[in-house]
Structures are given as structure tokens and as C-alpha cells.
Amino acid sequence: MREERIIRGVVASVGTAIGKAVRTFDPLFVSFNFKLRQDQVRKEIDRFRSSVEKSREQLKRMQSELKRKSGPESSFLIDAHLLVLQDRLFVDRIIEKIETDWINSEWAIQQVSDDLFQAYDRLNDDYLRERRGDLDDIVRRLLHNLQSKPLPSFKKLPYDAILVGKLVPPSTLFELRSQRIVGLATETGSPLSHTAIMARSLEIPAIVGAPELAEVASGDLLIVDGDRGVVIWSPSDETVATYKNRDRDGKKLKKKPGVSMSAPSVTEDSVQISLGANINFSEEVRSASAHGCEFIGLYRTEFDFFREGKQSDEESLVADYSVVLKTAKGAPVTFRTIDVGIDQKSWDGVNMNLGVRGLRFCLENTDIFKKQLRSLYRASVHGPTRILLPFVSSVDDLDAAHLVIDEVRHELRARRQRYDPHVPIGVMIETPAAAQTCDLMASRVDFFCLGTNDLIQYYLVVDRSDQSVVHLYNPFHPAILRCLQQVYTLLRPTGKPVTVCGEMAADPPSAAVLLGLGFTSLSVSLAAYSRIQRMIRSVSVSQLKALVDEILKMQKPKEVEEKVRATVYRT
Ligand code: PEP
Ligand code: MG
């Protein structure tokens, strides 16, 4: 038996979970490491062999195409890959692992390739070390081909699975939401990543940025303690019992009725603040509506759009969006068009946050963009719909988006399909360029949403999903305060409504700063809704305005934060 060990990380979502680790192999392929039953071993070997065969066929095809196009010289590159597939040290060892350890192909590939990668890294010869790339390529191809013969996947997870990986993409967590996942623990990542936001909205306890998790294997017993920021690896029976008791007490507390969310959120000096809900998947609208939330200020539609790694078709999108609008019972729903690219790094490590993300992706893939817009317009007859465009950095972006929107409306009219012609179009202010030029955008849009999550990362040049710089990500930085003050000043004369929907609105001290700056509409996750409502009811805007005057003169984020905390919590 292994000794109990504490692994420290960063809290991404509170609560505790006890369960068995299930390692994800790789963030882009998202396959899991499983122990098999003895009677499943033969089938698994066949599965691996057919992936090898498929890879070989693909490579041969590629080779003959290369030969045709550019002669035999370049096709030898493919030989190197084909050789790996014939290498006994590689293929046979993987089969042997599956056979003797009763593990799935992905896990066996991982073990064998890790050993080989280490051997390559130790080589002194630069040329041979470069061959590591060939192996890397082949591993990816094999994994990909294993995936296209899908695993009986999620159904194989134990009922108390704790997902462990280097990085677990938000879409995986989302796909697994109704499955058996009780906790999440990742080696990298930060509490500001979409994965963390998703874990909070699913109420899955999560720890991120814990590199020591690399040693944890599938099947190990873990406790994720999202209150202390630790993962307990191989906990003793005594520790498990303590956590089980605590969990029972927690559940009793949760049942107590809370303060009504539907009552208006008014400050001590009678300023009415609009408070909306952020949702990440369509089912959440039911709880938002049951809690009496005033409006849905942000529906991040990308997770529903790419369910189970596949794009939804138009008819099912129309059906889903219509259900959302009907369930919202007249409360306006802000559908943000798909913001792909965030929290993704390409294989060569390029940070997509600065690449083809959000609206840029939609403008390069107008067929996808138009499909979503058509679906939104068609659903709009079922309730007040607002369309929000993410990751915009210029008036040109907006003009290009409007052209597509106009085309879609024209098509719908030609098809005699019903839609609401007055759907308001809004823009996220989440890039420094948008913050500087939001007044120039005003004539082209009906409303604004201030996305502080991205605005802070781009303003302070701090990658929001990188735990190594997370301490530099600070909403109280004077640059952020000045930026927000500027946005408020630029937008006020336009008379266009502005809602702040980043996490800054979800933490009482930073949300109080927003009120002091003059913002009167916030949208936060359901988990944060009641604490922000309590904060609003306990402060006075005139006092917060005086506080903002004071903190705008300060030089250091820490000083600002201390002053704000002391005012909000009256310490
Ligand atoms: C934001 O950037 O503040 C925001 C609300 O959007 P997301 O977190 O989805 O990037
Ligand atoms: Mg954003």
C-alpha cells in the first residue's frame, strides 16, 4: 500500500470529491487509460492492430501521392514513419503491454512511447534526436485512428471517476457532465481557464496547476479537496472517513432554503442593479429560470455547438435554442456566437488566444457562422433573443459580421422562414483594441458586454490558462481600473446598455469596484449569483464611487485590493 500523500494545486472549483483517478491521455485526443478485464484483452489487441493497419495504409497513400507530386526524394520521409510501425521494439512491446498488464491501447502506447522518448532525449546525436519527431507523429496518428474506432468510451468510466490529466479541455468536461465524473485534477491550467469556469458551473470540485499529479495512475484512489486546494493521493481509511462525514454535513446544509434570487438587486442607496446569469450549456437555463434570474447575460454556445466533438446540425440547433428561449420564460437570452480557440493550444504549442479565435474563426468559416445565425434567428420567435459577437478587435470585424448577418436574414426571408427582425446585436469588449474604440463601434451595435476575463489577460499580457503567471493576473491592477474607467466614459454618451459578464463581476470586491465605476448591469454564473446579490444589497454606490476615486490614485494592485476588501467586508 502506498502512503497517503498531499499534492498541492490551485482551487478551480470548491467542494470535495472522493473517487478513482481516470487519466486522460492527451488533451487533443481525449482518450482514457483503463484497466481491462482478461476477456477484453484479445479484442483490445485487435483494436490496436487495426489502428496500426489503418495508419500504414494512410502513410502508403501519402507516400504515393508525394511521389507523384514531387518525385521520390521527399517520399523517403514517410519511410521513417513506416519503419516505426514495423519496429518490434515499438509495436510488439505495445501488444505485450496490453497482454500482460491488461490495459487499453492508449495506455500501452503511452508507456512504450514515454520510454522511447526518454531514450531519444538522452542521445547526443542531434540527427537521431530529431527522429523523436517521427515517433511523436506516429503516436498521434495511432491515437487518432484508435479514436475513429471509438472506445465504448465514457460508459467505461467508474461511477466515481476523478478526471486527471495534463490539461482537460472544457469540452471533455462538458461532454461528461451527465456521466460519472465527481472531480477534476489537472497538472496545468489556472482558475481562469474555461475548464475551471465549466467545473464551477457543473459544481465539480476541481484542482488545477498541480504538476505532481503526473505520477498518479488510473485506478488510484484520490480525494480532491477544492476547499483546501489539495489532492490527497492514496488517502488512509481514516482520512476517507473524515471526508465522507464532512460531505454528509455539507449536503444537509445545502438543503436549507437560501435568499430569494428573484427579488430585485438594489443597493443601500436605492440604485437598482440588473443581475443576469452566465450559462455554459442549455440545460442550465432551467435552474437560472427556477431561481428567477432576470436575464441570461451570457450563454457560451460553443460547448453545445460542438457536442461530443461533432458539429450540431441546423435543425437540432433550432430545437435546442427554442427550448432555451421557452424555458427562460420571457427573460432575454444573450447567445454569444461560438468562441472557438480559447483554452486550446495547437500541437506545436502555439497559443490560440492570439490566433484564429472567436469572430475571426466565424468570419473564416462562414458556413459554420451562417448555420448558427440561421438557427438563432429561426429560434428567435420563441422569446427575446440577443446575439453577441466575441473577440472583436475592429469596426471592420463588425462590418464583416453584419454582412453575414444580413445575408442570413435575406436567405430566411427568401425561404419564408419566420424570425424576429429586431434581434439586438451586441459586441464583447474583451480586447484592448475594442476597449479603446468601443465608442466607434456603438453605431453598429445595440448593446455591449464587457468580458473582463480576456480583457485582463490581453491588457496585462498574462495567459489566463497558464498557472505559472496566474499570480500576475489581477483585476485590481491600476491599468485595468483605468481601462474600465475609460470604457465607461466612452460608452456612457452612446446610451447603449453595457453588461459586465467576466469573472470580475462574480467576486464581491471586484464587482463592487465595477459598481463604483458606474456599471449597473452584471452577469455571473449561477454559483456566484446569490453572493453578488448579497454584496449589492449591502453596499452604497455613492460610497463605492468615493472608493474608486481613491483607488484610482493608488500605484499597486495589492494596495488597491486591500482597500477594496476593507470597504466591502467592513473590516
Ligand atoms: C470574458 O472574456 O470575460 C468572457 C466572459 O468570456 P470567456 O470567459 O468565455 O472568454
Ligand atoms: Mg472572453
XYZ file of C-alpha atoms and ligand atoms in Angstrom:
582
model
C 0.000 0.000 0.000
C 1.229 3.461 -0.897
C 1.495 6.106 1.826
C -1.060 8.931 1.846
C 0.385 11.929 0.013
C -0.762 15.530 -0.299
C -0.437 17.190 -3.705
C -0.816 20.948 -3.727
C -2.544 22.827 -6.513
C -4.802 25.790 -7.134
C -8.532 25.742 -6.423
C -10.582 25.937 -9.622
C -13.898 24.809 -8.153
C -14.807 24.336 -4.500
C -16.178 21.231 -2.774
C -14.697 17.816 -2.128
C -14.813 14.538 -4.045
C -13.596 11.027 -3.331
C -13.020 8.677 -6.258
C -10.799 6.729 -8.597
C -8.381 8.526 -10.899
C -9.029 8.201 -14.626
C -6.168 9.667 -16.596
C -6.855 11.323 -19.910
C -4.136 10.515 -22.362
C -3.895 13.741 -24.250
C -5.899 16.948 -24.401
C -6.464 16.802 -28.137
C -7.429 13.168 -28.414
C -9.058 12.802 -25.056
C -8.762 9.122 -24.570
C -8.619 7.499 -21.193
C -6.384 4.946 -19.542
C -8.278 1.854 -18.447
C -7.620 -1.477 -16.811
C -9.354 -4.192 -18.822
C -10.909 -7.478 -17.821
C -8.948 -10.501 -19.012
C -11.679 -11.424 -21.506
C -11.372 -7.993 -23.162
C -7.651 -8.273 -23.897
C -7.922 -10.081 -27.274
C -10.360 -7.532 -28.619
C -8.156 -4.696 -27.459
C -5.159 -6.153 -29.280
C -7.269 -6.375 -32.433
C -8.286 -2.760 -31.934
C -4.637 -1.762 -31.694
C -3.644 -3.867 -34.717
C -6.344 -2.303 -36.867
C -5.131 1.150 -35.893
C -1.607 0.119 -36.963
C -3.013 -1.210 -40.234
C -5.032 1.902 -40.893
C -2.010 4.098 -40.163
C 0.102 2.023 -42.549
C -2.482 2.405 -45.343
C -2.709 6.155 -44.803
C 1.066 6.505 -44.915
C 1.365 4.417 -48.081
C -1.282 6.566 -49.753
C 0.532 9.696 -48.674
C 3.786 8.282 -49.970
C 2.468 7.552 -53.438
C 0.859 10.978 -53.627
C 4.145 12.601 -52.649
C 5.985 10.543 -55.238
C 3.550 11.697 -57.889
C 3.731 15.339 -56.914
C 7.365 15.853 -56.032
C 9.309 12.760 -57.026
C 10.853 10.039 -54.908
C 13.209 12.356 -52.941
C 10.655 13.603 -50.440
C 8.673 10.393 -50.116
C 11.537 8.830 -48.139
C 10.358 10.931 -45.178
C 7.350 8.685 -44.948
C 9.645 5.660 -44.879
C 10.830 6.727 -41.458
C 7.253 6.606 -40.194
C 6.546 3.287 -41.836
C 9.679 1.903 -40.225
C 8.427 2.847 -36.764
C 5.295 0.835 -37.492
C 7.433 -2.194 -38.308
C 9.685 -1.715 -35.330
C 9.379 -4.667 -32.983
C 10.624 -2.520 -30.125
C 7.567 -0.406 -30.623
C 4.584 -2.346 -31.952
C 5.327 -5.682 -30.280
C 6.080 -4.052 -26.964
C 2.734 -2.281 -27.039
C 0.931 -5.559 -27.722
C 2.915 -7.219 -24.955
C 1.895 -4.478 -22.514
C -1.788 -4.873 -23.384
C -1.441 -8.636 -22.983
C 0.419 -8.716 -19.690
C -0.869 -5.603 -17.908
C -4.486 -5.806 -19.225
C -4.536 -2.152 -20.179
C -6.104 -0.335 -23.112
C -4.115 0.514 -26.245
C -3.796 4.209 -25.408
C -2.227 3.463 -22.058
C 0.148 0.909 -23.572
C 1.170 3.345 -26.325
C 1.780 5.987 -23.707
C 4.038 3.733 -21.617
C 6.096 2.436 -24.539
C 6.444 5.805 -26.253
C 7.373 7.539 -22.968
C 10.280 5.086 -22.560
C 11.391 5.665 -26.136
C 11.058 9.437 -25.854
C 13.299 9.373 -22.787
C 15.841 7.271 -24.666
C 15.810 9.760 -27.575
C 16.238 12.681 -25.199
C 19.383 11.090 -23.773
C 21.027 10.781 -27.221
C 23.983 13.004 -28.017
C 23.478 12.855 -31.744
C 21.388 15.783 -32.994
C 20.223 13.919 -36.095
C 18.985 10.938 -34.121
C 17.382 13.171 -31.528
C 15.415 14.778 -34.320
C 13.926 11.366 -35.129
C 11.942 11.794 -31.949
C 9.598 13.858 -34.105
C 8.828 10.839 -36.303
C 7.859 8.810 -33.301
C 5.762 11.652 -31.987
C 3.925 11.855 -35.301
C 3.247 8.150 -35.399
C 1.922 8.161 -31.841
C -0.554 10.863 -32.784
C -1.634 9.007 -35.876
C -2.188 5.769 -33.974
C -4.179 7.548 -31.310
C -6.250 9.320 -33.866
C -7.026 6.086 -35.660
C -7.923 4.430 -32.377
C -10.351 7.241 -31.732
C -12.102 6.981 -35.057
C -12.907 3.430 -33.954
C -14.494 4.856 -30.862
C -13.907 3.382 -27.473
C -17.001 2.238 -25.623
C -15.665 5.400 -24.023
C -17.394 7.195 -21.243
C -19.542 4.253 -20.288
C -16.366 2.546 -19.150
C -15.657 5.170 -16.538
C -16.183 4.140 -12.932
C -19.117 5.838 -11.200
C -16.789 7.880 -9.010
C -14.266 8.963 -11.642
C -11.858 11.787 -10.928
C -10.520 13.027 -14.232
C -6.752 13.527 -14.092
C -4.613 14.876 -16.912
C -2.044 17.367 -18.008
C -4.885 19.508 -19.236
C -8.517 18.543 -19.634
C -10.288 20.638 -22.266
C -13.600 22.235 -21.258
C -15.414 20.331 -23.984
C -14.419 16.994 -22.412
C -15.684 18.033 -19.040
C -18.839 19.254 -20.654
C -19.436 16.048 -22.592
C -19.007 14.097 -19.410
C -21.310 16.257 -17.364
C -24.096 13.775 -17.068
C -21.724 10.856 -16.698
C -19.824 9.731 -13.709
C -17.274 12.444 -13.096
C -17.136 13.555 -9.462
C -13.913 15.575 -9.543
C -11.182 17.025 -11.690
C -7.455 17.470 -11.128
C -5.011 18.766 -13.731
C -1.259 19.233 -13.847
C -1.504 22.574 -15.644
C -4.210 25.217 -16.067
C -5.459 28.093 -13.964
C -8.719 29.001 -12.205
C -9.468 31.451 -15.011
C -9.478 28.872 -17.783
C -12.697 27.751 -19.426
C -12.176 24.308 -17.906
C -12.273 25.885 -14.453
C -15.314 28.001 -15.328
C -17.025 24.863 -16.630
C -16.144 22.874 -13.494
C -17.680 25.612 -11.362
C -20.871 25.693 -13.371
C -21.129 21.897 -13.187
C -20.293 22.106 -9.460
C -17.481 19.587 -9.897
C -14.716 20.089 -7.288
C -11.513 20.858 -9.202
C -7.837 21.488 -8.571
C -5.568 22.777 -11.342
C -1.870 23.602 -11.668
C -0.653 20.567 -9.693
C 2.342 19.139 -11.652
C 2.927 16.300 -9.156
C -0.258 14.695 -10.464
C 1.897 13.390 -13.326
C 2.735 10.421 -11.094
C -0.889 9.451 -10.437
C -2.139 6.461 -12.448
C -5.646 5.430 -13.495
C -7.306 3.477 -10.710
C -5.520 5.263 -7.825
C -7.762 6.470 -5.013
C -7.912 10.269 -4.718
C -9.641 12.960 -2.730
C -10.000 16.311 -4.471
C -10.314 18.962 -1.788
C -11.434 22.120 -3.551
C -11.706 23.940 -0.252
C -8.065 23.486 0.777
C -6.565 23.429 -2.730
C -5.079 19.928 -2.426
C -5.434 16.459 -3.872
C -4.904 13.602 -1.430
C -3.324 10.629 -3.189
C -3.949 7.181 -1.640
C -5.745 8.556 1.417
C -5.823 6.402 4.558
C -9.139 4.847 5.666
C -9.273 7.422 8.437
C -8.919 10.350 6.012
C -11.603 8.879 3.732
C -13.962 8.524 6.706
C -13.366 12.138 7.777
C -14.151 13.399 4.275
C -17.260 11.213 3.969
C -18.653 12.670 7.195
C -17.920 16.193 6.088
C -19.670 15.542 2.773
C -22.813 14.349 4.584
C -22.889 17.510 6.732
C -22.372 19.684 3.648
C -25.321 18.092 1.861
C -27.588 18.789 4.845
C -26.568 22.458 4.789
C -27.219 22.783 1.059
C -30.847 21.783 1.534
C -31.584 24.902 3.627
C -33.534 27.423 1.529
C -31.482 30.489 0.626
C -32.416 34.103 -0.006
C -34.755 34.523 -2.970
C -32.834 35.336 -6.142
C -35.852 36.757 -7.892
C -36.120 39.789 -5.608
C -34.546 42.870 -7.250
C -30.920 43.672 -6.507
C -30.951 47.175 -5.053
C -28.095 48.871 -3.201
C -28.423 50.562 0.213
C -28.740 53.921 -1.541
C -31.532 52.608 -3.816
C -29.596 52.077 -7.055
C -31.126 49.181 -8.993
C -28.547 46.812 -10.443
C -29.539 44.354 -13.195
C -28.155 40.939 -12.382
C -28.095 38.237 -15.039
C -26.804 34.682 -15.217
C -23.949 33.249 -17.284
C -24.561 29.745 -18.590
C -22.353 27.325 -20.485
C -24.845 24.716 -21.629
C -28.505 24.790 -22.480
C -29.701 22.697 -19.539
C -28.510 25.387 -17.112
C -31.243 27.742 -18.243
C -33.734 25.665 -16.269
C -32.051 26.417 -12.946
C -31.497 30.041 -13.956
C -35.192 30.362 -14.620
C -36.216 28.437 -11.488
C -34.094 30.797 -9.428
C -35.798 33.796 -11.006
C -32.679 35.245 -12.684
C -33.568 38.459 -14.511
C -31.857 37.578 -17.794
C -29.189 35.366 -19.307
C -26.327 37.791 -19.802
C -24.025 35.276 -21.466
C -24.668 31.856 -22.963
C -21.329 30.474 -24.166
C -22.750 28.470 -27.067
C -19.567 26.768 -28.277
C -19.861 23.827 -25.902
C -23.345 22.896 -27.094
C -22.418 23.630 -30.695
C -19.623 21.062 -30.713
C -21.233 18.323 -28.673
C -19.165 15.149 -28.464
C -16.614 16.648 -30.814
C -19.176 16.883 -33.631
C -20.945 19.927 -35.003
C -24.676 20.008 -34.407
C -26.901 20.318 -37.472
C -29.200 23.283 -38.053
C -32.428 21.541 -37.110
C -31.126 20.361 -33.745
C -29.646 23.790 -33.029
C -33.006 25.440 -33.768
C -34.690 22.924 -31.473
C -32.133 23.463 -28.661
C -32.198 27.262 -28.864
C -36.002 27.254 -28.961
C -36.116 25.163 -25.781
C -33.675 27.580 -24.115
C -35.855 30.562 -25.024
C -39.076 28.874 -23.955
C -37.531 27.745 -20.669
C -36.292 31.296 -19.992
C -39.995 32.304 -19.920
C -39.616 35.784 -21.384
C -36.251 36.591 -19.800
C -33.885 37.803 -22.554
C -31.163 35.320 -23.520
C -27.807 36.570 -24.820
C -26.418 33.933 -27.162
C -22.735 34.503 -27.711
C -21.782 33.088 -31.102
C -19.167 30.342 -30.891
C -15.875 31.448 -29.373
C -13.561 28.683 -30.530
C -9.864 28.807 -29.954
C -9.774 29.662 -26.284
C -8.052 27.156 -23.987
C -6.623 25.377 -26.968
C -3.019 25.062 -27.852
C -2.074 23.560 -31.173
C 0.337 20.653 -31.218
C 3.316 22.900 -31.683
C 2.320 24.815 -28.557
C 1.031 27.915 -30.368
C -1.299 29.842 -28.122
C -4.620 30.116 -29.927
C -5.625 33.063 -27.759
C -3.759 35.288 -30.188
C -4.779 33.425 -33.321
C -7.947 32.495 -35.151
C -10.350 32.778 -32.252
C -13.987 33.849 -31.736
C -15.383 36.041 -34.508
C -12.157 35.614 -36.522
C -12.911 31.900 -36.763
C -16.522 32.592 -37.769
C -15.504 35.019 -40.475
C -13.091 32.463 -41.901
C -15.713 29.705 -41.688
C -18.851 31.479 -42.819
C -20.714 28.224 -43.464
C -20.486 27.429 -39.747
C -21.233 31.023 -38.738
C -24.260 31.208 -41.020
C -25.597 27.932 -39.738
C -25.504 29.223 -36.176
C -27.006 32.591 -37.119
C -29.822 30.938 -39.092
C -30.572 28.713 -36.124
C -30.612 31.656 -33.722
C -32.883 33.731 -35.937
C -35.235 30.817 -36.516
C -35.453 30.179 -32.769
C -35.898 33.898 -32.012
C -39.683 33.686 -32.474
C -39.815 31.818 -29.138
C -38.536 34.596 -26.889
C -36.355 37.688 -26.553
C -33.072 36.776 -28.237
C -29.829 38.752 -28.248
C -26.824 37.864 -30.392
C -23.374 38.672 -29.027
C -20.147 38.655 -31.071
C -16.940 37.605 -29.253
C -13.292 38.533 -29.734
C -13.832 41.592 -31.898
C -10.937 43.958 -32.421
C -12.083 46.446 -35.044
C -15.001 48.160 -36.691
C -14.044 46.168 -39.820
C -14.740 42.929 -37.918
C -18.197 44.238 -37.100
C -18.892 45.321 -40.666
C -17.868 41.893 -41.933
C -20.113 40.211 -39.333
C -23.035 42.454 -40.305
C -22.679 41.470 -43.946
C -23.033 37.808 -42.983
C -25.947 38.578 -40.676
C -27.707 40.483 -43.481
C -27.172 37.590 -45.873
C -28.672 35.157 -43.371
C -31.728 37.333 -42.840
C -32.129 37.670 -46.586
C -31.947 33.878 -47.011
C -34.550 33.350 -44.301
C -36.898 35.806 -45.935
C -36.394 34.092 -49.298
C -37.176 30.757 -47.640
C -40.224 32.349 -45.993
C -38.957 31.319 -42.601
C -40.187 33.254 -39.594
C -37.729 35.184 -37.417
C -37.619 38.226 -35.185
C -36.186 41.056 -37.321
C -35.378 43.121 -34.220
C -32.907 40.762 -32.543
C -30.353 43.081 -30.898
C -26.737 42.542 -31.959
C -24.041 43.146 -29.360
C -20.292 43.057 -29.097
C -17.953 41.763 -26.407
C -15.412 44.309 -25.265
C -12.611 41.938 -24.410
C -9.641 43.023 -26.477
C -7.597 46.168 -25.780
C -8.494 47.356 -29.285
C -12.221 47.067 -28.559
C -11.767 48.818 -25.205
C -10.040 51.740 -26.927
C -12.547 52.036 -29.755
C -15.862 50.917 -28.267
C -17.399 54.339 -28.933
C -16.618 53.889 -32.647
C -18.454 50.577 -32.571
C -21.563 51.965 -30.904
C -23.449 52.912 -34.076
C -23.075 49.328 -35.339
C -24.404 47.503 -32.288
C -27.341 47.552 -29.889
C -25.539 46.551 -26.692
C -22.145 45.805 -25.181
C -20.804 43.088 -22.902
C -17.604 43.691 -21.043
C -15.551 40.497 -20.961
C -13.062 41.184 -18.215
C -11.565 37.665 -18.330
C -9.975 38.256 -21.685
C -9.579 41.974 -21.311
C -7.355 41.426 -18.273
C -5.304 38.711 -19.959
C -4.659 40.790 -23.057
C -4.131 44.044 -21.171
C -1.683 42.586 -18.679
C -0.193 40.072 -21.172
C -0.917 37.212 -18.798
C -2.199 33.968 -20.338
C -5.329 33.195 -18.310
C -4.857 29.426 -18.610
C -1.181 29.341 -17.641
C -0.673 28.643 -13.952
C 2.898 29.921 -13.987
C 1.711 33.509 -14.444
C -1.592 33.319 -12.622
C -0.274 35.483 -9.755
C 0.164 38.332 -12.260
C -3.480 38.212 -13.358
C -5.080 40.916 -11.254
C -8.340 42.829 -11.742
C -7.102 45.443 -9.261
C -4.120 46.409 -11.410
C -4.188 50.199 -11.996
C -4.049 49.528 -15.769
C -7.317 47.608 -15.537
C -9.006 50.233 -13.391
C -8.013 52.946 -15.845
C -9.106 50.844 -18.801
C -12.531 50.159 -17.288
C -12.974 53.804 -16.385
C -12.169 54.724 -19.969
C -14.634 52.183 -21.371
C -17.353 53.543 -19.090
C -16.586 57.131 -20.116
C -16.557 56.273 -23.832
C -19.796 54.298 -23.694
C -21.909 56.484 -21.423
C -22.736 59.125 -24.066
C -23.750 56.403 -26.541
C -26.650 55.383 -24.298
C -26.144 51.728 -25.281
C -26.619 49.167 -22.479
C -23.475 47.538 -21.083
C -23.324 44.348 -19.007
C -20.147 43.133 -17.335
C -20.034 39.360 -17.740
C -16.454 38.383 -16.875
C -15.453 36.760 -13.573
C -14.624 40.201 -12.205
C -18.382 40.631 -11.748
C -18.568 37.363 -9.788
C -16.198 38.214 -6.947
C -17.747 40.664 -4.448
C -14.741 43.038 -4.053
C -14.029 43.394 -7.786
C -17.765 43.562 -8.550
C -18.040 46.412 -6.035
C -15.340 48.288 -7.974
C -17.440 47.881 -11.134
C -20.432 49.447 -9.353
C -18.219 52.292 -8.131
C -17.054 52.888 -11.710
C -20.694 53.335 -12.730
C -21.644 49.964 -14.263
C -25.192 48.949 -13.338
C -25.594 45.587 -15.050
C -23.654 42.434 -14.146
C -23.953 38.832 -15.259
C -22.430 35.982 -13.247
C -22.515 32.198 -13.007
C -25.348 30.664 -11.010
C -22.843 29.589 -8.369
C -21.931 33.242 -7.752
C -25.429 34.722 -8.153
C -26.536 34.898 -4.537
C -23.210 36.139 -3.130
C -23.174 39.003 -5.639
C -26.790 39.772 -4.885
C -25.906 39.923 -1.167
C -22.977 42.241 -1.911
C -25.193 44.575 -3.969
C -27.715 44.801 -1.153
C -25.022 45.615 1.396
C -23.217 48.485 -0.351
C -23.951 52.045 -1.314
C -22.958 53.197 -4.794
C -22.110 56.714 -3.597
C -19.650 55.218 -1.108
C -18.185 52.987 -3.844
C -17.744 55.966 -6.162
C -15.659 57.667 -3.458
C -13.703 54.433 -3.055
C -12.989 54.323 -6.801
C -11.735 57.948 -6.735
C -9.316 56.875 -4.034
C -8.062 53.651 -5.617
C -7.539 55.291 -8.992
C -4.734 57.257 -7.355
C -3.007 54.154 -5.999
C 0.041 52.584 -7.607
C -0.007 48.917 -6.642
C -2.649 46.207 -7.178
C -2.126 44.909 -3.634
C -2.827 48.307 -2.037
C -5.966 48.620 -4.170
C -7.191 45.158 -3.283
C -6.664 45.653 0.453
C -8.521 48.958 0.417
C -11.444 47.491 -1.567
C -11.702 44.405 0.630
C -11.694 46.514 3.784
C -14.547 48.640 2.401
C -16.698 45.784 1.075
C -16.241 43.493 4.057
C -16.127 46.411 6.513
C -13.064 45.033 8.307
C -14.650 37.167 -20.822
O -13.692 37.103 -21.603
O -14.670 37.915 -19.830
C -15.832 36.307 -21.016
C -16.926 36.472 -20.300
O -15.771 35.327 -21.929
P -14.956 33.966 -21.771
O -14.635 33.757 -20.319
O -15.843 32.933 -22.329
O -13.751 34.214 -22.612
Mg -13.849 36.106 -23.475
